[in-house]
Amino acid sequence: MDELFAKMQAKFDELFGTDPDIRRYFAPGRVNLIGEHTDYNGGHVFPCALTIGTYGLARKRQDRKLRFYSMNFSRAGLIESSLDDLTPSEKAGWTNYPKGVVWTFAKRGYVCDTGFDFLIYGTIPSGSGLSSSASLEVLTGTVLRDLYGFSQLSNVDLALIGQYSENNFNGMNCGIMDQFASAMGKKDCAIFLDTSTLNYEYANIVLENAKIVITNSKVKHSLVNSAYNDRRRECETALAQLKKVVDINSLGDLDEATFEANKAVITDDICRRRARHAVYENQRTLRAVEALKRKDITEFGRLINESHVSLRDDYETSCPECDLLAELAWKHPGVLGSRITGGGFGGCTVSIVENDQVDSFIQNIGKAYKDQVGHEAEFYVVEIGDGARRL
Ligand code: GLA
């Protein structure tokens, strides 16, 4: 860690000049255990913050310039903007995320009176679906709150600001899960969040005999944002039709039986399948959290497997590579559950693996995946960390 900060500090000094008041911040990525594509359907999610994420060094400026540098995209160089130019643009590249957060702060009356210098370094593999963008948004919020003294903002506010910014500045209609996990994460805990009320509960997730393993397929299929936005629209269409026959605000209000009894009102087969996923996945999430409370890891794992099948067949957000990873995992000894995690169309699977099988899981699945797909997968044994903070 010290070595990382020394490198970041040296780069900061080189680009922006030295200053005793350069502050350090961190915001984590997340992995979702269950409750996928439920967060914009008024359902429940169950993510945890990771110990990987985005680090930032920042300092207020005297003028109105915004100067950004990412040590992950050093070829993009120093990207300069200004408080008077808060509009998204292609040429702004990754800086559209922090700029969107500055813009959202201003929209809510939290106006930065001067610009700032901001250097970041992310440890989340890019395109992995482990929420590098949400961590950057929440990181920026954490920086602004601290530098400009907006101390009345809570971490939940920072999550909402990040989501608003991503929806309205970056054009991705995401739900609240990723930003919430990044802002509100807690060491060794998953967050059981009701996205219709933002009520949440921490659940200790130190499993006695098993570990959570993330497998990165290292594929990212194109048009992810537009396919995601399509799913959202399809769910909205199904909800509007269901509302004609049942008194609900969101798909999260329905249990399976009520859905089955009324699903015929959804005229389009695709929309009906999307809604079925949203309803069943939400109920699975409630059951999974109950199972975990009873320490019934077998049932928890079974529900995780069901989640994958539903995402693959009804929601169609999996991909052949992640299907392969899940199937290999299901057949492997000591695996309690495995499924694609996050927005989908590539990215990672999450698996619950018995301690004494973790090494052979990584070895065997790594080899089978390479043989069949042609490139290596990457594995991370999860450590659950705390949410965003100044360091
Ligand atoms: C992405 C979005 C989240 C959520 C997941 C799917 O990560 O950012 O809001 O919808 O996909 O569960």
Coordinates of C-alpha atoms and ligand atoms in Angstrom, one line a residue:
M1 CA 0.0 0.0 0.0
D2 CA 2.8 2.4 1.0
E3 CA 4.5 1.6 -2.2
L4 CA 1.4 2.4 -4.2
F5 CA 0.9 5.7 -2.5
A6 CA 4.6 6.6 -3.0
K7 CA 4.2 6.0 -6.7
M8 CA 0.9 8.0 -6.8
Q9 CA 2.4 10.8 -4.8
A10 CA 5.5 11.0 -7.1
K11 CA 3.3 11.2 -10.1
F12 CA 1.1 13.8 -8.5
D13 CA 4.1 16.0 -7.6
E14 CA 5.4 15.7 -11.1
L15 CA 2.1 16.6 -12.8
F16 CA 0.6 19.1 -10.4
G17 CA 3.5 20.3 -8.1
T18 CA 4.0 19.4 -4.5
D19 CA 1.7 20.5 -1.7
P20 CA 1.6 19.4 1.9
D21 CA -2.2 19.1 1.8
I22 CA -2.7 16.4 -0.8
R23 CA -5.4 14.0 0.5
R24 CA -5.8 10.3 0.0
Y25 CA -9.1 8.5 -0.6
F26 CA -10.4 5.0 -1.5
A27 CA -13.7 3.6 -2.8
P28 CA -14.2 -0.1 -3.4
G29 CA -15.6 -2.2 -6.2
R30 CA -18.3 -4.8 -5.4
V31 CA -19.4 -8.3 -6.0
N32 CA -23.1 -9.2 -5.8
L33 CA -23.8 -12.6 -4.2
I34 CA -27.5 -12.7 -5.3
G35 CA -30.3 -10.4 -6.4
E36 CA -29.3 -9.5 -10.0
H37 CA -31.2 -7.0 -12.1
T38 CA -33.6 -6.5 -9.2
D39 CA -32.3 -3.1 -8.1
Y40 CA -34.2 -1.1 -10.8
N41 CA -37.2 -3.4 -10.2
G42 CA -37.8 -2.4 -6.6
G43 CA -36.3 -5.7 -5.4
H44 CA -33.6 -6.8 -3.0
V45 CA -29.9 -7.2 -3.6
F46 CA -27.0 -8.7 -1.6
P47 CA -23.7 -7.3 -2.6
C48 CA -20.5 -6.8 -0.7
A49 CA -17.7 -4.3 -1.1
L50 CA -14.3 -5.6 -2.1
T51 CA -10.8 -4.7 -1.0
I52 CA -10.0 -3.7 -4.6
G53 CA -11.3 -0.4 -5.9
T54 CA -10.1 3.0 -6.9
Y55 CA -7.5 5.1 -5.0
G56 CA -7.4 8.9 -5.4
L57 CA -5.1 11.8 -4.5
A58 CA -6.7 15.2 -4.6
R59 CA -6.1 18.8 -3.9
K60 CA -8.2 21.9 -4.3
R61 CA -7.0 24.5 -6.8
Q62 CA -7.3 28.3 -6.7
D63 CA -8.8 28.6 -10.2
R64 CA -11.7 26.9 -11.9
K65 CA -9.7 24.1 -13.7
L66 CA -10.3 20.4 -13.2
R67 CA -7.2 18.4 -13.9
F68 CA -7.4 14.6 -14.0
Y69 CA -4.9 11.9 -14.4
S70 CA -5.3 8.1 -14.3
M71 CA -2.3 5.9 -13.7
N72 CA -4.3 3.1 -15.5
F73 CA -4.7 5.2 -18.6
S74 CA -1.4 7.0 -18.7
R75 CA -1.5 7.1 -22.4
A76 CA -4.5 9.4 -22.2
G77 CA -2.3 11.8 -20.3
L78 CA -3.4 14.7 -18.3
I79 CA -7.0 15.6 -19.1
E80 CA -8.0 19.1 -18.4
S81 CA -11.5 20.6 -18.0
S82 CA -13.2 23.3 -16.1
L83 CA -16.1 23.9 -13.8
D84 CA -17.5 26.0 -16.6
D85 CA -17.6 23.0 -19.0
L86 CA -19.5 20.3 -17.2
T87 CA -20.9 18.5 -20.3
P88 CA -20.2 14.9 -21.3
S89 CA -17.9 14.4 -24.3
E90 CA -16.2 11.5 -26.0
K91 CA -12.9 13.2 -25.7
A92 CA -13.2 13.5 -21.9
G93 CA -13.0 9.6 -21.8
W94 CA -12.9 8.3 -18.2
T95 CA -13.1 11.8 -16.8
N96 CA -16.8 11.9 -17.7
Y97 CA -17.4 9.9 -14.5
P98 CA -15.8 12.4 -12.0
K99 CA -17.2 15.4 -14.1
G100 CA -20.7 13.9 -13.9
V101 CA -20.4 13.8 -10.1
V102 CA -19.2 17.4 -9.9
W103 CA -22.2 18.3 -12.2
T104 CA -24.6 16.4 -9.9
F105 CA -23.2 18.0 -6.8
A106 CA -23.8 21.4 -8.4
K107 CA -27.4 20.5 -9.4
R108 CA -28.1 19.6 -5.8
G109 CA -26.7 22.9 -4.6
Y110 CA -23.3 21.6 -3.6
V111 CA -21.3 23.9 -5.8
C112 CA -17.5 23.6 -5.9
D113 CA -16.2 27.2 -5.8
T114 CA -12.8 26.3 -7.3
G115 CA -11.4 23.4 -9.3
F116 CA -9.2 20.5 -8.2
D117 CA -6.4 18.2 -9.2
F118 CA -7.2 14.6 -9.1
L119 CA -5.0 11.6 -9.7
I120 CA -6.4 8.0 -9.5
Y121 CA -5.3 4.5 -9.7
G122 CA -7.7 1.6 -9.9
T123 CA -7.1 -2.0 -8.8
I124 CA -10.3 -3.4 -10.3
P125 CA -9.6 -5.3 -13.6
S126 CA -11.2 -3.1 -16.3
G127 CA -14.4 -4.5 -17.9
S128 CA -14.7 -7.1 -15.2
G129 CA -18.2 -6.1 -14.0
L130 CA -16.9 -5.4 -10.5
S131 CA -18.0 -1.8 -10.6
S132 CA -15.0 0.2 -11.4
S133 CA -17.2 3.1 -12.6
A134 CA -19.4 3.1 -9.5
S135 CA -16.2 3.1 -7.4
L136 CA -14.9 6.1 -9.3
E137 CA -18.2 8.0 -8.9
V138 CA -18.3 7.3 -5.1
L139 CA -14.6 8.1 -4.8
T140 CA -15.2 11.5 -6.5
G141 CA -18.2 12.2 -4.2
T142 CA -16.0 11.3 -1.2
V143 CA -13.3 13.7 -2.4
L144 CA -15.7 16.6 -3.1
R145 CA -17.5 16.2 0.3
D146 CA -14.2 16.4 2.1
L147 CA -12.4 19.1 0.0
Y148 CA -15.3 21.5 -0.1
G149 CA -16.8 20.8 3.4
F150 CA -20.1 19.3 2.2
S151 CA -20.3 17.4 5.5
Q152 CA -24.0 17.2 5.6
L153 CA -23.9 14.6 2.8
S154 CA -24.1 11.0 4.1
N155 CA -22.6 8.0 2.3
V156 CA -26.1 7.0 1.1
D157 CA -26.3 10.5 -0.5
L158 CA -23.0 9.9 -2.2
A159 CA -24.4 6.6 -3.6
L160 CA -27.5 8.4 -4.9
I161 CA -25.4 11.1 -6.4
G162 CA -23.2 8.6 -8.2
Q163 CA -26.2 6.8 -9.6
Y164 CA -27.9 10.0 -10.7
S165 CA -24.7 11.0 -12.4
E166 CA -24.3 7.7 -14.2
N167 CA -28.0 7.8 -15.3
N168 CA -28.0 11.4 -16.5
F169 CA -24.5 12.3 -17.4
N170 CA -23.2 9.0 -18.6
G171 CA -26.4 7.6 -20.1
M172 CA -26.4 4.2 -18.3
N173 CA -29.7 3.6 -16.5
C174 CA -28.2 1.6 -13.7
G175 CA -29.9 0.9 -10.4
I176 CA -28.5 1.8 -7.0
M177 CA -26.7 -1.4 -6.1
D178 CA -23.2 -0.7 -7.2
Q179 CA -22.8 2.8 -5.8
F180 CA -24.6 1.7 -2.6
A181 CA -22.2 -1.2 -2.1
S182 CA -19.2 1.1 -2.7
A183 CA -20.3 3.8 -0.4
M184 CA -21.8 1.6 2.4
G185 CA -19.7 -1.5 2.3
K186 CA -18.5 -3.1 5.6
K187 CA -15.7 -5.5 6.3
D188 CA -16.7 -9.1 6.3
C189 CA -20.4 -8.2 5.6
A190 CA -22.8 -8.4 2.7
I191 CA -25.4 -5.7 2.5
F192 CA -29.0 -6.9 2.3
L193 CA -30.6 -3.9 0.6
D194 CA -34.3 -3.3 -0.2
T195 CA -34.0 -1.0 -3.2
S196 CA -37.6 0.2 -2.9
T197 CA -36.9 1.8 0.5
L198 CA -33.1 1.8 0.8
N199 CA -33.5 0.0 4.1
Y200 CA -30.6 -2.2 4.6
E201 CA -29.0 -4.7 7.0
Y202 CA -25.5 -6.0 7.2
A203 CA -25.1 -9.8 7.2
N204 CA -21.8 -11.3 8.4
I205 CA -20.5 -13.4 5.6
V206 CA -17.5 -15.1 7.0
L207 CA -18.4 -18.6 5.9
E208 CA -17.0 -21.3 8.2
N209 CA -15.9 -23.9 5.6
A210 CA -16.1 -22.0 2.3
K211 CA -14.7 -19.0 0.4
I212 CA -16.2 -16.7 -2.2
V213 CA -14.2 -16.9 -5.4
I214 CA -14.6 -14.6 -8.3
T215 CA -13.7 -15.9 -11.8
N216 CA -13.1 -13.3 -14.4
S217 CA -14.0 -14.6 -17.9
K218 CA -12.0 -11.7 -19.3
V219 CA -14.6 -11.1 -22.0
K220 CA -16.8 -8.0 -22.4
H221 CA -19.3 -8.1 -25.1
S222 CA -20.3 -5.0 -27.0
L223 CA -23.4 -2.9 -26.6
V224 CA -23.6 -3.7 -22.9
N225 CA -25.1 -0.4 -21.9
S226 CA -27.8 -0.5 -24.6
A227 CA -28.6 -4.1 -23.9
Y228 CA -28.9 -3.2 -20.2
N229 CA -31.2 -0.2 -20.9
D230 CA -33.3 -2.5 -23.1
R231 CA -33.8 -4.9 -20.2
R232 CA -34.9 -2.0 -18.1
R233 CA -37.5 -1.0 -20.6
E234 CA -38.8 -4.5 -21.1
C235 CA -39.4 -4.7 -17.3
E236 CA -41.1 -1.4 -17.4
T237 CA -43.5 -2.6 -20.1
A238 CA -44.3 -5.7 -18.2
L239 CA -44.9 -3.7 -15.0
A240 CA -47.2 -1.3 -16.8
Q241 CA -49.3 -4.2 -18.0
L242 CA -49.4 -6.0 -14.7
K243 CA -50.5 -2.8 -12.9
K244 CA -53.8 -3.1 -14.8
V245 CA -54.6 -6.2 -12.9
V246 CA -52.6 -6.1 -9.6
D247 CA -52.0 -3.2 -7.2
I248 CA -48.2 -3.0 -7.2
N249 CA -45.6 -0.3 -7.5
S250 CA -42.8 -2.5 -8.8
L251 CA -42.0 -6.1 -9.8
G252 CA -40.4 -6.5 -6.4
D253 CA -43.9 -6.3 -4.9
L254 CA -44.9 -9.6 -6.5
D255 CA -44.4 -13.1 -5.2
E256 CA -44.2 -16.0 -7.6
A257 CA -47.8 -17.2 -7.2
T258 CA -49.3 -13.8 -7.8
F259 CA -47.0 -13.4 -10.8
E260 CA -48.0 -16.7 -12.3
A261 CA -51.7 -16.0 -11.7
N262 CA -51.4 -12.7 -13.6
K263 CA -48.6 -13.1 -16.1
A264 CA -51.0 -13.6 -19.0
V265 CA -51.6 -9.9 -19.1
I266 CA -48.1 -9.3 -20.3
T267 CA -48.5 -9.5 -24.1
D268 CA -45.0 -9.9 -25.2
D269 CA -43.1 -13.2 -24.5
I270 CA -39.8 -11.5 -24.0
C271 CA -41.1 -8.9 -21.5
R272 CA -42.9 -11.8 -19.7
R273 CA -39.6 -13.7 -19.3
R274 CA -37.8 -10.5 -18.1
A275 CA -40.5 -9.9 -15.5
R276 CA -40.4 -13.5 -14.4
H277 CA -36.7 -13.2 -13.7
A278 CA -37.1 -10.0 -11.7
V279 CA -39.9 -11.5 -9.6
Y280 CA -38.3 -14.9 -9.0
E281 CA -34.8 -13.4 -8.4
N282 CA -36.1 -11.1 -5.8
Q283 CA -37.8 -14.0 -3.9
R284 CA -34.6 -16.1 -4.3
T285 CA -32.7 -13.2 -2.7
L286 CA -35.0 -13.1 0.3
R287 CA -34.7 -16.9 0.7
A288 CA -30.9 -16.9 0.3
V289 CA -30.5 -14.4 3.1
E290 CA -32.8 -16.5 5.3
A291 CA -30.8 -19.6 4.4
L292 CA -27.6 -17.8 5.4
K293 CA -29.1 -16.8 8.7
R294 CA -29.8 -20.5 9.4
K295 CA -26.2 -21.2 8.3
D296 CA -27.7 -23.4 5.5
I297 CA -24.9 -22.8 3.0
T298 CA -26.1 -25.7 0.8
E299 CA -29.5 -23.9 0.2
F300 CA -27.7 -20.6 -0.3
G301 CA -25.6 -22.2 -3.0
R302 CA -28.6 -23.9 -4.7
L303 CA -30.3 -20.5 -5.0
I304 CA -27.2 -19.0 -6.5
N305 CA -27.2 -21.7 -9.1
E306 CA -30.9 -21.0 -9.9
S307 CA -30.1 -17.4 -10.3
H308 CA -27.6 -18.2 -13.0
V309 CA -30.1 -20.3 -14.9
S310 CA -32.7 -17.5 -14.7
L311 CA -30.2 -14.9 -15.9
R312 CA -29.1 -17.2 -18.7
D313 CA -32.6 -18.3 -19.9
D314 CA -35.1 -15.6 -18.9
Y315 CA -33.1 -12.5 -18.6
E316 CA -30.5 -13.4 -21.3
T317 CA -27.7 -11.4 -19.7
S318 CA -25.2 -14.2 -19.5
C319 CA -22.8 -15.2 -22.3
P320 CA -21.3 -18.5 -23.5
E321 CA -18.0 -17.9 -21.6
C322 CA -19.8 -17.2 -18.2
D323 CA -22.1 -20.2 -18.9
L324 CA -19.1 -22.3 -19.3
L325 CA -17.5 -21.1 -16.1
A326 CA -20.7 -21.7 -14.2
E327 CA -21.2 -25.2 -15.6
L328 CA -17.6 -26.1 -14.9
A329 CA -18.0 -24.9 -11.3
W330 CA -21.3 -26.8 -10.9
K331 CA -19.5 -30.1 -11.8
H332 CA -16.5 -29.4 -9.6
P333 CA -16.2 -31.0 -6.1
G334 CA -16.7 -28.7 -3.2
V335 CA -18.7 -26.0 -5.1
L336 CA -21.8 -25.0 -3.3
G337 CA -23.0 -22.5 -5.9
S338 CA -21.9 -20.5 -8.9
R339 CA -23.4 -17.9 -11.2
I340 CA -22.7 -14.9 -13.3
T341 CA -22.5 -11.7 -11.2
G342 CA -23.1 -8.0 -12.1
G343 CA -24.7 -6.5 -15.2
G344 CA -23.6 -9.4 -17.4
F345 CA -22.8 -9.9 -21.0
G346 CA -19.3 -10.9 -19.9
G347 CA -17.4 -10.1 -16.7
C348 CA -17.3 -12.5 -13.8
T349 CA -18.9 -15.4 -12.1
V350 CA -19.1 -15.7 -8.3
S351 CA -18.7 -19.1 -6.7
I352 CA -19.0 -20.5 -3.1
V353 CA -16.2 -23.0 -2.8
E354 CA -15.3 -25.2 0.2
N355 CA -11.9 -24.2 1.6
D356 CA -10.1 -27.4 0.8
Q357 CA -11.2 -27.3 -2.8
V358 CA -10.3 -23.7 -3.6
D359 CA -6.8 -24.5 -5.0
S360 CA -8.0 -27.3 -7.3
F361 CA -11.0 -25.2 -8.4
I362 CA -8.7 -22.5 -9.6
Q363 CA -6.4 -25.0 -11.2
N364 CA -9.0 -27.2 -12.9
I365 CA -11.4 -24.6 -14.0
G366 CA -8.5 -22.4 -15.1
K367 CA -7.2 -25.2 -17.4
A368 CA -10.6 -26.3 -18.8
Y369 CA -11.5 -22.7 -19.5
K370 CA -8.2 -22.0 -21.3
D371 CA -8.6 -25.2 -23.3
Q372 CA -12.1 -24.4 -24.5
V373 CA -12.1 -20.6 -24.8
G374 CA -8.5 -20.0 -25.8
H375 CA -7.5 -17.4 -23.2
E376 CA -6.9 -17.5 -19.4
A377 CA -9.5 -16.7 -16.8
E378 CA -8.5 -14.9 -13.6
F379 CA -9.4 -15.9 -10.1
Y380 CA -9.7 -13.8 -7.0
V381 CA -10.5 -15.2 -3.5
V382 CA -12.8 -12.5 -2.1
E383 CA -11.9 -10.3 0.8
I384 CA -14.8 -8.2 1.9
G385 CA -13.8 -4.7 2.8
D386 CA -15.2 -1.4 4.1
G387 CA -16.9 1.3 2.0
A388 CA -15.5 4.6 0.6
R389 CA -13.4 6.8 2.9
R390 CA -10.6 9.3 3.2
L391 CA -7.5 7.4 4.2
Ligands
GLA1 C1 -25.1 -3.2 -13.1 C2 -25.9 -2.0 -12.6 C3 -26.6 -2.3 -11.2 C4 -27.4 -3.6 -11.3 C5 -26.6 -4.7 -11.9 C6 -27.4 -6.0 -12.2 O1 -24.0 -3.5 -12.3 O2 -25.0 -0.9 -12.4 O3 -27.4 -1.2 -10.9 O4 -28.6 -3.4 -12.1 O5 -26.0 -4.4 -13.2 O6 -27.8 -6.5 -11.0

